[in-house]
Coordinates of C-alpha atoms and ligand atoms in Angstrom, one line a residue:
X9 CA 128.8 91.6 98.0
X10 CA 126.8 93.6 95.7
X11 CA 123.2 94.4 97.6
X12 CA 119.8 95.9 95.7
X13 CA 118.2 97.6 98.5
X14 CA 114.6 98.8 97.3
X15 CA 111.9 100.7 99.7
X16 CA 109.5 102.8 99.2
X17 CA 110.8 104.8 102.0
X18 CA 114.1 106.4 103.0
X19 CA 115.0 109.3 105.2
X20 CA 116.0 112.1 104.2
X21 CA 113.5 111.8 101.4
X22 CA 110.2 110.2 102.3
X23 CA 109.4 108.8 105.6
X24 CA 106.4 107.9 106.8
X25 CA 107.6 105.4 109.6
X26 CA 109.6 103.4 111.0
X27 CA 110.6 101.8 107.4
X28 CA 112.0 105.3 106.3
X29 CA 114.0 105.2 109.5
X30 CA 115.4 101.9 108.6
X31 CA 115.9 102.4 105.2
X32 CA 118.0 105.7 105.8
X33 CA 120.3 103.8 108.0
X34 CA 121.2 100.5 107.3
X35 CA 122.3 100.8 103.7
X36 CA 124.6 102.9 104.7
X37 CA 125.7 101.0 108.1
X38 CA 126.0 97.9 105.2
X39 CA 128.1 100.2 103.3
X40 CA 130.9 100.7 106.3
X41 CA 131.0 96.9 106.8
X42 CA 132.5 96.7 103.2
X43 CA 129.3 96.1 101.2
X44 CA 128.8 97.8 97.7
X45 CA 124.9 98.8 98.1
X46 CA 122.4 100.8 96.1
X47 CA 119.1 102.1 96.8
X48 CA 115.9 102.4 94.7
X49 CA 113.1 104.8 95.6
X50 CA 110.4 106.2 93.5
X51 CA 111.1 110.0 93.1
X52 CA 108.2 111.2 95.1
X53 CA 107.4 114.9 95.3
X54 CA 108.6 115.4 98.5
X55 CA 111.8 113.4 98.0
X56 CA 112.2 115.6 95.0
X57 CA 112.3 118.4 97.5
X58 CA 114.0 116.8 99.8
X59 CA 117.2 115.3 98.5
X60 CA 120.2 117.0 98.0
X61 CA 122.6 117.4 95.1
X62 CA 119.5 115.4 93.2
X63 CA 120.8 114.9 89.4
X64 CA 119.5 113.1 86.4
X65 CA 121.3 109.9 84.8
X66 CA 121.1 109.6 81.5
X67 CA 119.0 106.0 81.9
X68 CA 115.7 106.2 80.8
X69 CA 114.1 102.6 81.6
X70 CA 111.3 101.1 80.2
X71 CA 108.5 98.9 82.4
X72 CA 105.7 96.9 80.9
X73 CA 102.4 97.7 82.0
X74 CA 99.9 95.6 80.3
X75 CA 100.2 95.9 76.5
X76 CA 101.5 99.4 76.6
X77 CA 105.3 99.7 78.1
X78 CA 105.9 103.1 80.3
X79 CA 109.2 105.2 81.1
X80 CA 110.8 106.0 84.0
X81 CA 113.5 108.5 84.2
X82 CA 116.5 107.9 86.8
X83 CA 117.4 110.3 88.9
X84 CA 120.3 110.1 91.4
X85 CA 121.2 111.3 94.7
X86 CA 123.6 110.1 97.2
X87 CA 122.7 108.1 100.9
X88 CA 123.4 111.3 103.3
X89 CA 127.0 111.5 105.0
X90 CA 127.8 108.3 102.4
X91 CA 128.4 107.7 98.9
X92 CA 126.2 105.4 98.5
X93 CA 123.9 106.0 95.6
X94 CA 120.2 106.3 95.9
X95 CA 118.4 106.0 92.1
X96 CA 114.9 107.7 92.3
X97 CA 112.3 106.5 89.6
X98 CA 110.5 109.4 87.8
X99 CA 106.9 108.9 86.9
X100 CA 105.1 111.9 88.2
X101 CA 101.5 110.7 87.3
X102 CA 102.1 108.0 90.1
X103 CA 104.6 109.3 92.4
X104 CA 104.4 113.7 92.1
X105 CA 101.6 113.5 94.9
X106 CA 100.6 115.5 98.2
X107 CA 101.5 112.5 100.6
X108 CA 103.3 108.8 99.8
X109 CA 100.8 105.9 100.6
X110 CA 97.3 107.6 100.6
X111 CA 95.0 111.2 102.0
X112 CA 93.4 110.9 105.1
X113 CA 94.1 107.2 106.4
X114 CA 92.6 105.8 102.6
X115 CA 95.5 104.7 100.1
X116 CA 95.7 105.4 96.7
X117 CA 93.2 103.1 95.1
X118 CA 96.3 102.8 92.0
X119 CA 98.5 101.7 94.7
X120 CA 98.9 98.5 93.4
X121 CA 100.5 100.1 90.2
X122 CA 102.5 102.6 92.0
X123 CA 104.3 99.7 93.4
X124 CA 104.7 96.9 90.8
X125 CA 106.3 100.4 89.0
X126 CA 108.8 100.2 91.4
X127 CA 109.4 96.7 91.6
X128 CA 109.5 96.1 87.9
X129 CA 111.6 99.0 87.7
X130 CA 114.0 98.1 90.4
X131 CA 114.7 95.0 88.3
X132 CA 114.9 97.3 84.6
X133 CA 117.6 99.6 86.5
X134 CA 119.8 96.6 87.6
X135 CA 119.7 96.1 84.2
X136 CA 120.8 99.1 83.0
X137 CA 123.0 100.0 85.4
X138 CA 124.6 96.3 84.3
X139 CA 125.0 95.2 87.7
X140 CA 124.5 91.8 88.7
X141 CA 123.0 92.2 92.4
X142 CA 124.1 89.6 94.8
X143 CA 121.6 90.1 97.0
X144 CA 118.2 91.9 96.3
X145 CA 116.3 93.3 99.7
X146 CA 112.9 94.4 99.7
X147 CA 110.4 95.5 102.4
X148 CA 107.0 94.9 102.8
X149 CA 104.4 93.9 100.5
X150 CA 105.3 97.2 98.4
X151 CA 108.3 95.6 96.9
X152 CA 107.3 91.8 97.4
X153 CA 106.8 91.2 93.8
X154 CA 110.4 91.2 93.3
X155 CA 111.1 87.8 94.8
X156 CA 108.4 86.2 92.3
X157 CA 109.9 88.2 89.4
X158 CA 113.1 86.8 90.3
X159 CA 112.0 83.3 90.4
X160 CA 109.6 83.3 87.1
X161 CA 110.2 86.0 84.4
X162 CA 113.8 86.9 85.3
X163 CA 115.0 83.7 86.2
X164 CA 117.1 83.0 83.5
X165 CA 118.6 86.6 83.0
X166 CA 122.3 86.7 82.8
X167 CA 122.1 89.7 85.4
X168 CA 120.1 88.0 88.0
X169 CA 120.9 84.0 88.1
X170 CA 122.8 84.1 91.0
X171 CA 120.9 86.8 92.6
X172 CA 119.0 86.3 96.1
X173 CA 115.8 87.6 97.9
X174 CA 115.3 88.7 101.7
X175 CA 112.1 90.2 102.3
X176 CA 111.9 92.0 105.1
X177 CA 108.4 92.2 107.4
X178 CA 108.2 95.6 109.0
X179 CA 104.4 95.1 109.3
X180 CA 102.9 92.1 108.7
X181 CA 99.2 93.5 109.0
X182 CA 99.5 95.4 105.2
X183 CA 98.3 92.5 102.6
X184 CA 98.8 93.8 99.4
X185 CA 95.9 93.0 97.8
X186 CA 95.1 93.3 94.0
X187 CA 92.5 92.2 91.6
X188 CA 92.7 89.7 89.8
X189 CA 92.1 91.9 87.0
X190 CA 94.7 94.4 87.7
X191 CA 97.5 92.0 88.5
X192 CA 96.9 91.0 84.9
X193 CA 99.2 94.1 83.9
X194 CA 102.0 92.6 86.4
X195 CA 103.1 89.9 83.3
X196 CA 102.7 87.0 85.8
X197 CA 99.3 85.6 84.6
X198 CA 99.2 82.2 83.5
X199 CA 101.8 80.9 86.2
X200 CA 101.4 78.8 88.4
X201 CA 102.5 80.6 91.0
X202 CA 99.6 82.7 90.9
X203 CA 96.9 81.0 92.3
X204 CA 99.9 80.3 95.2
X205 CA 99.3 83.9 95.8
X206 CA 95.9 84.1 95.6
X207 CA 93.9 84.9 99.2
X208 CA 90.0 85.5 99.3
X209 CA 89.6 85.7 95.5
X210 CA 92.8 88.5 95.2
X211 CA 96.0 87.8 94.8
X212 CA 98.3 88.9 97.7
X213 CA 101.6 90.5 97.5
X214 CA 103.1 89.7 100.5
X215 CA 102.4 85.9 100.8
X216 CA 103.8 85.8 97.2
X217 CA 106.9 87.3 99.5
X218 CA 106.5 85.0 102.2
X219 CA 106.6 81.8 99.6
X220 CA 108.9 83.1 97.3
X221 CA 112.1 85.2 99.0
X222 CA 114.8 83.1 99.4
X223 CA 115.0 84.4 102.9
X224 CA 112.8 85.7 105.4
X225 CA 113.3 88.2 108.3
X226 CA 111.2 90.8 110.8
X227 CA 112.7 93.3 113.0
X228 CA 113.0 91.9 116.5
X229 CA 113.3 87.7 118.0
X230 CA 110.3 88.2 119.5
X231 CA 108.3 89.0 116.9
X232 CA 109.7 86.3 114.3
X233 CA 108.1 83.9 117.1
X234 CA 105.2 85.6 117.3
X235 CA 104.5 85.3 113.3
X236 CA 104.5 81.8 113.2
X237 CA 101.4 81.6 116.2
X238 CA 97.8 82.3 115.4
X239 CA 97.4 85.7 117.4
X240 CA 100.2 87.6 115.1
X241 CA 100.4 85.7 111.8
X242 CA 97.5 87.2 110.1
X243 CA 96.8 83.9 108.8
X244 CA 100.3 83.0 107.3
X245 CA 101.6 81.1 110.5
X246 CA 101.6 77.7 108.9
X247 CA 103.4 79.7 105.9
X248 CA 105.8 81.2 108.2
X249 CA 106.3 77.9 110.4
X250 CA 106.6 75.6 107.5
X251 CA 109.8 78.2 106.4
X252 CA 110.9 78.8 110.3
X253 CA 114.4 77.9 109.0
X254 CA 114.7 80.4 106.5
X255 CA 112.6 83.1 108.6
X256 CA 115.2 85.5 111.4
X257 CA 114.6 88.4 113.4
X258 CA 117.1 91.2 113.2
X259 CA 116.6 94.2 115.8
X260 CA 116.7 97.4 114.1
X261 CA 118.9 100.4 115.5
X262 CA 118.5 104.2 115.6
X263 CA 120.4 106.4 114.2
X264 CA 122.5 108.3 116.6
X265 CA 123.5 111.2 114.4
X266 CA 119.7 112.2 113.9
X267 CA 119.0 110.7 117.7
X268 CA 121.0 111.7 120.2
X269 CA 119.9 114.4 123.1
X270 CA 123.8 115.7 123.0
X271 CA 123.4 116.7 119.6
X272 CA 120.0 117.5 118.7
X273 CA 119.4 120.1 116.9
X274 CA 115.8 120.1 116.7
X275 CA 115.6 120.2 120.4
X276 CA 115.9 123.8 122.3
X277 CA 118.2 122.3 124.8
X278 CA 120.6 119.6 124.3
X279 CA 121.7 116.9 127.7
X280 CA 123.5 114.1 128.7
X281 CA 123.4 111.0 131.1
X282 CA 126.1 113.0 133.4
X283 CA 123.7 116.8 133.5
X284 CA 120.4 116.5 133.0
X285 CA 119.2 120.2 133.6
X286 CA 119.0 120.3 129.7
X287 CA 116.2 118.0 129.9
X288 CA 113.8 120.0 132.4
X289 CA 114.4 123.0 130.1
X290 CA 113.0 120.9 126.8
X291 CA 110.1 119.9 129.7
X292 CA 109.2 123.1 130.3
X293 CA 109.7 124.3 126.6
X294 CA 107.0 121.5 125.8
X295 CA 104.6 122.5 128.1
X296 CA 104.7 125.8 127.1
X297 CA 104.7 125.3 123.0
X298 CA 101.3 123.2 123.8
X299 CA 99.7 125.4 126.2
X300 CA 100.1 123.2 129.2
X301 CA 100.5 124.7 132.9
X302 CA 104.6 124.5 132.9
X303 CA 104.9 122.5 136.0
X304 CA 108.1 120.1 136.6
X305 CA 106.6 117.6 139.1
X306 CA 103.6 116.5 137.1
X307 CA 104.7 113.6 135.2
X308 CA 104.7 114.8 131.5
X309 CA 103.7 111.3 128.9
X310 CA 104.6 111.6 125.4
X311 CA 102.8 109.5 122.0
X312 CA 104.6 109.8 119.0
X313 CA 102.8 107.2 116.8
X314 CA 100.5 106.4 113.4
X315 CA 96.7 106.8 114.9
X316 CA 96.3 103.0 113.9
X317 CA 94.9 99.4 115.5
X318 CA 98.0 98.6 116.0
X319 CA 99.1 101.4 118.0
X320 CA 96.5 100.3 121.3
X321 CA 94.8 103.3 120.8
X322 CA 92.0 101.7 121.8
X323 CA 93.2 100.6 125.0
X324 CA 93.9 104.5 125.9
X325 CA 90.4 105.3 124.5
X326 CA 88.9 102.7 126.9
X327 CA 90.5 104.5 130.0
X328 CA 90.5 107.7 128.9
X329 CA 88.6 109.8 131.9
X330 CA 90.3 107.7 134.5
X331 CA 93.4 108.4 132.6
X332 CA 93.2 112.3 132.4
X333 CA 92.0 112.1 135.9
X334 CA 95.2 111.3 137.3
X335 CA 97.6 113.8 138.0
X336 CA 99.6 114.0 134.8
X337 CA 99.7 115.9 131.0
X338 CA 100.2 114.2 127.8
X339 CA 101.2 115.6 124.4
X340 CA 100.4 113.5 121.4
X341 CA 101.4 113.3 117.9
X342 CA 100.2 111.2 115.1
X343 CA 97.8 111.5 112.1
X344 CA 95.6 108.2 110.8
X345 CA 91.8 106.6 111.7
X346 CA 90.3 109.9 111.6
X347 CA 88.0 108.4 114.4
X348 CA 90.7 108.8 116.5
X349 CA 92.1 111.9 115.3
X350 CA 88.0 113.3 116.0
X351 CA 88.4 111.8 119.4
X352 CA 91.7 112.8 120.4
X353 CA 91.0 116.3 118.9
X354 CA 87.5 116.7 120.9
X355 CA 89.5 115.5 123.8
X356 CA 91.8 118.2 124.0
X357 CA 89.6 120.4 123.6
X358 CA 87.6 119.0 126.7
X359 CA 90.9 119.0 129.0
X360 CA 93.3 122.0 127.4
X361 CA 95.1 121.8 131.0
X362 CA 96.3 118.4 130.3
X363 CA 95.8 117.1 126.9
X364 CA 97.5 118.6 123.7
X365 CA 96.7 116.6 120.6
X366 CA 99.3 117.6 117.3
X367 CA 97.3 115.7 114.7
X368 CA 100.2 116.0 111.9
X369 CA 103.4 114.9 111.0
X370 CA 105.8 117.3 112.5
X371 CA 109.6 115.3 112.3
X372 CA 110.9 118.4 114.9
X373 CA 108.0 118.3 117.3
X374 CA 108.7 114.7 117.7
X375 CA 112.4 114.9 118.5
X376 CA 111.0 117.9 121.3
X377 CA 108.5 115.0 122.4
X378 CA 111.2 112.6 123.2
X379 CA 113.0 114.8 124.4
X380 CA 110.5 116.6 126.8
X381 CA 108.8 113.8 128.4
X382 CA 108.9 111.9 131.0
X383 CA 107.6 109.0 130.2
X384 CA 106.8 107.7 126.7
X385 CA 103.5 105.7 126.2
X386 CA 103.4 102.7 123.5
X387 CA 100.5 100.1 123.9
X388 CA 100.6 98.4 120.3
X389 CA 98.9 95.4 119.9
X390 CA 101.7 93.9 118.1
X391 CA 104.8 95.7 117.1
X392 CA 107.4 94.1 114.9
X393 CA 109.9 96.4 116.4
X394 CA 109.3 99.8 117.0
X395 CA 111.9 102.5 117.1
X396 CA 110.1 105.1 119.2
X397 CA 111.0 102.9 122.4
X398 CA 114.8 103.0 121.5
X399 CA 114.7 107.1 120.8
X400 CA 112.8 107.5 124.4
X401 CA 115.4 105.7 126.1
X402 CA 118.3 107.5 124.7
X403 CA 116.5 110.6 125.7
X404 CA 115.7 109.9 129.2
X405 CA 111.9 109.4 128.6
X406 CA 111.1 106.4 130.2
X407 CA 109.0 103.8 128.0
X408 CA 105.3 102.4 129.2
X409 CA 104.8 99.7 127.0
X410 CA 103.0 96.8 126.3
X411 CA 104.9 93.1 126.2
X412 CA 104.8 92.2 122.4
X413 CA 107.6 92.3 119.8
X414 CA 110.5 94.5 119.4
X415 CA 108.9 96.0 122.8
X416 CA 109.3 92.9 124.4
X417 CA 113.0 92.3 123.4
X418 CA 113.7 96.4 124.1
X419 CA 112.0 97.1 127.5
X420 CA 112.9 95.3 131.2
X421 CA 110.5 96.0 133.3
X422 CA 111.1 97.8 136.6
X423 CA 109.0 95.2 139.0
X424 CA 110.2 92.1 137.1
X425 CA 113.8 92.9 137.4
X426 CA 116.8 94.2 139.8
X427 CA 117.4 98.1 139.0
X428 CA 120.4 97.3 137.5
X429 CA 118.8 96.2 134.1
X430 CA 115.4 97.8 134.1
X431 CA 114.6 100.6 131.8
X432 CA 111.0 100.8 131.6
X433 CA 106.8 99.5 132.4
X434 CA 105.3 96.7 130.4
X435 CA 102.5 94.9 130.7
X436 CA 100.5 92.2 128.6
X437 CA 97.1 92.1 128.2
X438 CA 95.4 94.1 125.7
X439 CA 93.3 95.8 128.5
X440 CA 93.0 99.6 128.9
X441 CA 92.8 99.1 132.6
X442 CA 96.3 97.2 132.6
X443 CA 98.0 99.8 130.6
X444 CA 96.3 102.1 133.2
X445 CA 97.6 99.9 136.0
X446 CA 101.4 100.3 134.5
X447 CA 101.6 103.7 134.0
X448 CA 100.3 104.6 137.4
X449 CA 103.4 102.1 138.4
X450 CA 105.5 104.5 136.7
X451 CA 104.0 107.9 138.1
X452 CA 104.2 106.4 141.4
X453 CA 107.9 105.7 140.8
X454 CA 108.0 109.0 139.2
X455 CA 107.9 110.3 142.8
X456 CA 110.7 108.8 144.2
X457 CA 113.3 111.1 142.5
X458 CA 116.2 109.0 143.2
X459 CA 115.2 106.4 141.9
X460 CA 113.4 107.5 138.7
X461 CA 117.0 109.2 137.8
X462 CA 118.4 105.4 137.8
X463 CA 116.1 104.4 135.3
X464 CA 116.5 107.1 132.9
X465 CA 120.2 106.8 133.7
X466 CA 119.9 103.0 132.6
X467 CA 118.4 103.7 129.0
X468 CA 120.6 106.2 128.4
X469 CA 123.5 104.2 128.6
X470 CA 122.0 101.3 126.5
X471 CA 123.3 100.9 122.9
X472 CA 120.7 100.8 119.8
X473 CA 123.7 100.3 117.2
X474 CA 123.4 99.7 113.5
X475 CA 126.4 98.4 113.4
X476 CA 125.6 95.2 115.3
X477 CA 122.4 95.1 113.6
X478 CA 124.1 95.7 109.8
X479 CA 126.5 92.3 110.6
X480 CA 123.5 90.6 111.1
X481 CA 122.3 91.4 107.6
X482 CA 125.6 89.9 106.3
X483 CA 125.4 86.9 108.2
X484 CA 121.6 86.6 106.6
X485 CA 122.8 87.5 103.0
X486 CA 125.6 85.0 103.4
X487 CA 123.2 82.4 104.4
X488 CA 120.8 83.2 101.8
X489 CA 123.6 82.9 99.3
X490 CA 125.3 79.7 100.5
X491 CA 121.7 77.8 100.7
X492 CA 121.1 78.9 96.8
X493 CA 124.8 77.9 95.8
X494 CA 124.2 74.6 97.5
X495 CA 121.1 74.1 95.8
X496 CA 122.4 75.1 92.5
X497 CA 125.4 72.8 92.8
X498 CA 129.2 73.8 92.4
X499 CA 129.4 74.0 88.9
X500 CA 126.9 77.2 89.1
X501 CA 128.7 78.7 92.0
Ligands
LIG12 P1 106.0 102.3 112.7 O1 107.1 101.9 111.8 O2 105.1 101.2 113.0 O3 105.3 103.5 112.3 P2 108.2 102.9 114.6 O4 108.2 103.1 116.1 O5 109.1 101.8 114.2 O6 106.7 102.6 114.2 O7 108.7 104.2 113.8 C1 107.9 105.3 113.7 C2 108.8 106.5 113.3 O8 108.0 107.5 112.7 C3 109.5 107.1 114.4 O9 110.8 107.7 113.9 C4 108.6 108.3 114.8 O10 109.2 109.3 115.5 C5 108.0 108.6 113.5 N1 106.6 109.2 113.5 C6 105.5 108.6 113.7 N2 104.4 109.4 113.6 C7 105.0 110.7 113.5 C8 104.4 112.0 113.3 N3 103.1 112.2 113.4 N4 105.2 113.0 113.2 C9 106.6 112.8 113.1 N5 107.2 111.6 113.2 C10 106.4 110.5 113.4

């Protein structure tokens, strides 16, 4: 099976979240299973300096834009540890920038053409390359264009009529919008699948994804459920329920050769499930690096997160005097809403003793986060997945979190269960005094030693594999071919 994988992020190269941590894994986890995969990724500055072994091809491809067609340069780079390729898409007036998506919490205002450069493109490289893709996947509204190219102006290509679409939803809260104006450059006006797209006198990306992929998926159960109610479809639950057999969840891993507390090299000490001594010292380190008295009985709570919404930032904001009253420190690191930024900033400065706030992304300092705390705090008001959960488990940090998602699928609460299968605290309501409630469950449990150990001890062991997760894609690409093949009839099989 030959698979098109195209993101707009991909560790090593550009990550902003948990899409570049996806991205850098499963294409290769794909690969193991047999799977002959490429990736597509505009050649972003800090991609450029990122990637290794980075070399030119000689394709040069060329993308409509309006009346006036524009070239892109490929550039290629292998998947690390792998050999599967990567092809980066040169255009350094839209992609040689400080940052990937926007400055300061704003996006580009020419996102919209950033992106349809990279779907078009995708599509002009298969091309070239002369590959006909099996299977194209594409993530978030960023590359949902494809699916609608694939069913209008590339339909009858030679190199994609038997191709597929599975659109990924990492987050369905980003819309996509464009002008109607500006999706005139796009080479889709006229159709009628347009004005399908079209939401509050725009035309939206991803629900042209959600009607047009010949598969859907998210990344956990519990959140393809939640997409098709009212509270978490963002007004495409009908859309969602009226494809509910075409629409999966798939649980995203971690990768445990960047993610593993044994191994670690961004962490000052490296542990394990059987001596955990390593994991005081990276405790202690962490206090210290923030300025926090180095005490080991205080429970030490970690954030690692984007300062959005969706986060629950809110709900900490709402508590937040009764929450520094309590006996513990917390070390935070995001960047985002600069009101929260200005808040969490003023905040440290108003309790230094107990509150350091890292307003920047800092790829080391988080692995020290996870592997320094105690207990990891994740509120979101909905979460498709999350991976931050996953990497505090594996690294003994026990997850407060609230009941939604790939959070609800990950965590077992201690109350609601027997010991044997808890791992962490959840609760449901989107209340700051019910996260307060929870995590003053967990420092109390913090106390009792004993015990506490048994519940890192439980995470630890847990498994977060791609590779179950990767033969769940195949199943889904299998299924999306066979329902196309039986659609198109045998004689175009
Ligand atoms: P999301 O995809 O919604 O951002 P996830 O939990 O799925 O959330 O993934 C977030 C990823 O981004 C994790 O690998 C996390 O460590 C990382 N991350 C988030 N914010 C920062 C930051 N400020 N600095 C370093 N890494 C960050």
């Amino acid at each position: 099976m030959r698979i098109l994988f195209v993101t707009t992020e991909a560790v090593p190269f550009a990550k902003f979240g948990g899409l570049g941590d996806v991205s850098g894994t499963l294409p290769v986890e794909l690969a193991k299973l047999g799977l002959d995969v490429s990736v597509v990724l505009p050649l972003y500055r800090h991609a450029r300096a990122n990637a290794e072994r980075l070399e030119p091809t000689d394709l040069t491809i060329s993308i409509p834009l309006g009346e006036t067609p524009s070239a892109a340069r490929v550039w290629r780079s292998n998947m690390p540890n792998s050999d599967v390729p990567i092809y980066f898409l040169e255009q350094n007036d839209l992609y040689d920038r400080e940052e990937m998506y926007g400055l300061k919490g704003e996006e580009y205002e020419d996102n919209y053409r950033r992106f349809y450069f990279l779907n078009r493109g995708a599509l002009e490289l298969a091309r070239a390359l002369g590959i006909g893709f099996d299977v194209v996947h594409v993530n978030d509204w960023m590359t949902g264009l494809i699916p609608i190219y694939l069913k209008t102006i590339f339909k009858e290509d030679p190199y994609f009529k038997e191709t597929v679409s599975v659109f990924t939803i990492h987050n369905l809260g980003n819309l996509g919008l464009i002008s109607r104006k500006n999706f005139e450059l796009m080479g889709l006006s006229g159709r009628p699948e347009v004005e399908e797209m079209a939401l509050d006198g725009e035309i939206c990306q991803l629900k042209g994804a959600l009607i047009y992929s010949d598969v859907l998926n998210t990344v956990s159960r519990q959140y393809a459920k939640e997409v098709q109610t009212a509270e978490f479809g963002e007004g495409f639950e009908e859309l969602l329920r009226s494809r509910s057999d075409d629409l999966f969840g798939i649980l995203n891993g971690i990768d445990c050769s960047i993610w593993n507390p044994e191994t670690d090299r961004l962490i000052p000490f490296n542990y394990a499930a059987e001596n955990l001594s390593g994991k005081a010292a990276c405790k202690a380190a962490l206090q210290r690096e923030n300025g926090l008295p180095e005490r080991g009985d205080v429970p030490l709570l970690g954030i690692v997160c984007r300062l959005s919404e969706q986060k629950g930032l809110d709900m900490l904001v709402e508590v937040f005097e009764d929450f520094l009253a309590l006996d513990v420190q917390l070390v935070l690191l995001g960047t985002g809403v600069p009101e929260y930024e200005d808040f969490l900033r003023d905040a440290a400065e108003r309790y230094p003793t107990k509150l350091a706030a890292n307003i920047k992304f800092d790829e080391p300092l988080s692995h020290r986060i996870e592997a320094g705390a105690d207990i990891f705090l994740m509120p979101s008001r909905f979460e498709p997945c999350g991976l931050t959960q996953m990497i505090s488990l594996k690294y003994g940090t026990v997850p407060v979190v609230r009941r939604t998602g790939g959070l609800a699928d990950t965590i077992t609460d201690y109350a609601t269960t027997n010991l044997e299968e808890a791992n962490g605290f959840s609760f449901n309501s989107m209340q700051g005094r019910d996260l307060l409630a929870c995590t003053k469950r967990a420092i109390s449990l913090y106390q009792d030693r004993a015990e506490w150990k048994r519940l890192m001890l439980n995470g630890m062991k847990q498994e977060w594999s791609w590779r179950k997760s990767a033969r769940e894609y195949v199943k889904l690409y299998e299924h999306a071919l066979s329902r196309k093949f039986a659609v198109m009839g045998p004689s175009n099989g």
